[in-house]
Amino acid sequence: MKFSYKIFIKRYAKGFFFLVFNSKKEIFLKNEIEKIFFLIRKNYIKKIILNLNTHFLKKKEKIIFFKRLMISNFLLKLIKLLINRELFFIYICLEYIKILKQKLSIIDLFFLSKKPIIKYNIIFILKKIDKTYIINNNNNNNLIGGFLLKGEYQYCNFTINNFLKKIKNYVGYKIC
């Protein structure tokens, strides 16, 4: 990998990190990651990008479209990276995880997925990073997608199941 490309990835990862942690929302990271995994699972991403790349829409119509989907501009950029440059997106995420682990003193990061993860691609990338990450690729019916983040004394649940439970509780509360 070229040196300029590494600097480019670090710049994106640091920008991603500061954007997340300078946000006033406390659970910004959790919400954005859960939205991404939810959209990937439901296969809405390509439809969203096809609709947003149309040039005949006016700015007001685009804003209304964003509000209907409840997708932030930041999330849309992440989704475009995921589709257009998948390997580049993985590099940025891994660099972001490295920065996140340094700042929050996280011990382990577990990737959990319903669909099989291509291990050799991820392991090849992870060999270039100093710290080790544990990749859990077990098929578990309770986990739809996302990952668990292990800190010193607690786990943070970033799985879709957790996200869907919160939506169900919120909708049930609003109806009653």
Short mmCIF file of C-alpha atoms in Angstrom, two decimals:
data_model
loop_
_atom_site.label_atom_id
_atom_site.label_comp_id
_atom_site.label_asym_id
_atom_site.label_seq_id
_atom_site.Cartn_x
_atom_site.Cartn_y
_atom_site.Cartn_z
CA MET A 1 0.00 0.00 0.00
CA LYS A 2 1.31 3.44 -0.90
CA PHE A 3 2.26 5.88 1.84
CA SER A 4 -0.05 8.60 0.48
CA TYR A 5 -2.96 6.13 0.51
CA LYS A 6 -2.28 5.30 4.18
CA ILE A 7 -2.30 9.01 5.07
CA PHE A 8 -5.55 9.42 3.14
CA ILE A 9 -7.17 6.57 5.11
CA LYS A 10 -5.94 7.95 8.45
CA ARG A 11 -7.33 11.38 7.59
CA TYR A 12 -10.77 9.92 6.81
CA ALA A 13 -10.73 7.78 9.96
CA LYS A 14 -9.76 10.73 12.18
CA GLY A 15 -12.44 12.87 10.55
CA PHE A 16 -14.95 10.08 11.16
CA PHE A 17 -13.85 9.81 14.80
CA PHE A 18 -14.04 13.54 15.54
CA LEU A 19 -17.37 13.85 13.74
CA VAL A 20 -18.84 11.12 15.92
CA PHE A 21 -17.42 12.32 19.24
CA ASN A 22 -17.93 16.06 18.72
CA SER A 23 -21.59 15.43 18.10
CA LYS A 24 -23.91 16.57 20.88
CA LYS A 25 -25.82 13.28 20.75
CA GLU A 26 -24.48 10.77 23.25
CA ILE A 27 -25.55 7.69 21.31
CA PHE A 28 -24.75 9.05 17.85
CA LEU A 29 -22.28 6.28 16.98
CA LYS A 30 -24.65 3.53 18.07
CA ASN A 31 -27.57 4.93 16.09
CA GLU A 32 -25.59 5.50 12.90
CA ILE A 33 -24.02 2.03 12.95
CA GLU A 34 -27.37 0.40 13.64
CA LYS A 35 -28.96 2.33 10.76
CA ILE A 36 -26.22 1.15 8.39
CA PHE A 37 -26.62 -2.50 9.37
CA PHE A 38 -30.42 -2.24 9.21
CA LEU A 39 -30.26 -0.79 5.68
CA ILE A 40 -27.76 -3.43 4.58
CA ARG A 41 -29.98 -6.17 5.96
CA LYS A 42 -33.11 -4.85 4.24
CA ASN A 43 -31.20 -4.18 0.97
CA TYR A 44 -32.40 -0.56 0.77
CA ILE A 45 -28.98 0.93 0.11
CA LYS A 46 -28.90 0.65 -3.69
CA LYS A 47 -32.42 2.09 -3.99
CA ILE A 48 -31.46 5.06 -1.81
CA ILE A 49 -28.33 5.86 -3.80
CA LEU A 50 -30.10 5.50 -7.14
CA ASN A 51 -32.78 7.94 -6.00
CA LEU A 52 -30.30 10.46 -4.60
CA ASN A 53 -28.07 10.49 -7.68
CA THR A 54 -30.86 11.87 -9.84
CA HIS A 55 -30.04 15.44 -10.84
CA PHE A 56 -33.58 16.50 -11.72
CA LEU A 57 -34.65 16.69 -8.06
CA LYS A 58 -34.64 20.15 -6.49
CA LYS A 59 -32.93 20.86 -3.17
CA LYS A 60 -36.24 21.03 -1.30
CA GLU A 61 -37.32 17.66 -2.68
CA LYS A 62 -33.99 16.13 -1.67
CA ILE A 63 -34.37 17.48 1.88
CA ILE A 64 -37.89 16.01 2.09
CA PHE A 65 -36.51 12.70 0.78
CA PHE A 66 -33.82 12.70 3.50
CA LYS A 67 -36.41 13.43 6.20
CA ARG A 68 -38.66 10.61 5.03
CA LEU A 69 -35.82 8.11 5.19
CA MET A 70 -34.42 9.67 8.39
CA ILE A 71 -30.89 9.34 6.99
CA SER A 72 -28.26 11.89 7.82
CA ASN A 73 -25.88 13.23 5.19
CA PHE A 74 -23.02 11.62 7.11
CA LEU A 75 -24.70 8.21 6.98
CA LEU A 76 -25.31 8.55 3.25
CA LYS A 77 -21.61 9.22 2.65
CA LEU A 78 -20.74 6.09 4.63
CA ILE A 79 -23.20 4.04 2.58
CA LYS A 80 -21.77 5.37 -0.69
CA LEU A 81 -18.29 4.39 0.47
CA LEU A 82 -19.57 0.95 1.38
CA ILE A 83 -21.01 0.37 -2.09
CA ASN A 84 -18.45 2.08 -4.31
CA ARG A 85 -15.22 1.23 -2.53
CA GLU A 86 -15.79 -1.66 -0.20
CA LEU A 87 -12.13 -2.36 0.63
CA PHE A 88 -11.45 1.35 1.17
CA PHE A 89 -14.42 1.51 3.55
CA ILE A 90 -13.06 -1.49 5.49
CA TYR A 91 -9.67 0.21 5.83
CA ILE A 92 -11.31 3.40 7.13
CA CYS A 93 -13.42 1.44 9.63
CA LEU A 94 -10.41 -0.52 10.89
CA GLU A 95 -8.39 2.67 11.31
CA TYR A 96 -11.39 4.23 13.08
CA ILE A 97 -11.63 1.24 15.42
CA LYS A 98 -7.92 1.64 16.19
CA ILE A 99 -8.43 5.31 17.16
CA LEU A 100 -11.58 4.41 19.12
CA LYS A 101 -9.76 1.73 21.10
CA GLN A 102 -6.96 4.16 22.01
CA LYS A 103 -9.37 6.86 23.20
CA LEU A 104 -11.85 4.67 25.10
CA SER A 105 -9.42 1.95 26.27
CA ILE A 106 -11.50 -0.86 24.76
CA ILE A 107 -10.02 -4.32 25.20
CA ASP A 108 -11.64 -6.48 22.50
CA LEU A 109 -13.90 -5.99 19.52
CA PHE A 110 -16.15 -8.83 18.38
CA PHE A 111 -17.62 -8.89 14.88
CA LEU A 112 -20.85 -10.88 14.85
CA SER A 113 -22.71 -11.55 11.64
CA LYS A 114 -25.59 -13.73 10.43
CA LYS A 115 -23.93 -14.07 7.02
CA PRO A 116 -20.40 -15.50 6.80
CA ILE A 117 -17.59 -12.95 6.97
CA ILE A 118 -14.79 -13.38 4.44
CA LYS A 119 -12.11 -14.06 7.02
CA TYR A 120 -9.03 -14.06 4.83
CA ASN A 121 -9.71 -10.50 3.60
CA ILE A 122 -10.17 -9.14 7.12
CA ILE A 123 -7.24 -11.09 8.59
CA PHE A 124 -4.98 -9.80 5.77
CA ILE A 125 -5.93 -6.23 6.67
CA LEU A 126 -5.71 -6.81 10.43
CA LYS A 127 -2.15 -8.16 10.19
CA LYS A 128 -1.02 -4.65 9.29
CA ILE A 129 -2.50 -3.25 12.53
CA ASP A 130 -0.63 -3.59 15.84
CA LYS A 131 -3.52 -4.71 18.07
CA THR A 132 -5.47 -7.95 17.68
CA TYR A 133 -9.19 -8.19 17.03
CA ILE A 134 -11.28 -11.30 17.57
CA ILE A 135 -13.61 -12.16 14.69
CA ASN A 136 -16.54 -14.32 15.71
CA ASN A 137 -18.21 -15.88 12.68
CA ASN A 138 -20.64 -18.26 14.35
CA ASN A 139 -24.17 -18.58 13.01
CA ASN A 140 -26.42 -17.63 15.88
CA ASN A 141 -30.15 -17.21 15.26
CA ASN A 142 -30.40 -14.56 17.97
CA LEU A 143 -28.03 -12.19 16.15
CA ILE A 144 -29.14 -10.60 12.88
CA GLY A 145 -26.13 -8.35 12.30
CA GLY A 146 -23.89 -5.74 13.86
CA PHE A 147 -21.30 -6.28 16.52
CA LEU A 148 -20.60 -6.28 20.25
CA LEU A 149 -18.02 -3.94 21.73
CA LYS A 150 -16.27 -5.22 24.86
CA GLY A 151 -14.91 -2.63 27.27
CA GLU A 152 -13.24 -3.11 30.62
CA TYR A 153 -16.33 -4.22 32.54
CA GLN A 154 -19.23 -4.11 30.09
CA TYR A 155 -20.42 -4.97 26.59
CA CYS A 156 -22.05 -2.45 24.25
CA ASN A 157 -24.68 -4.09 22.06
CA PHE A 158 -24.67 -2.78 18.46
CA THR A 159 -26.75 -5.62 17.00
CA ILE A 160 -29.91 -5.22 14.95
CA ASN A 161 -31.91 -7.23 17.49
CA ASN A 162 -31.24 -4.56 20.10
CA PHE A 163 -32.20 -1.85 17.61
CA LEU A 164 -35.47 -3.60 16.67
CA LYS A 165 -36.40 -4.15 20.35
CA LYS A 166 -36.04 -0.43 21.00
CA ILE A 167 -38.21 0.43 17.98
CA LYS A 168 -40.87 -2.07 19.11
CA ASN A 169 -40.89 -0.61 22.63
CA TYR A 170 -41.02 2.96 21.29
CA VAL A 171 -43.88 2.22 18.86
CA GLY A 172 -45.80 0.29 21.53
CA TYR A 173 -45.40 3.22 23.92
CA LYS A 174 -46.66 5.72 21.31
CA ILE A 175 -49.72 3.62 20.42
CA CYS A 176 -50.78 3.11 24.04
#
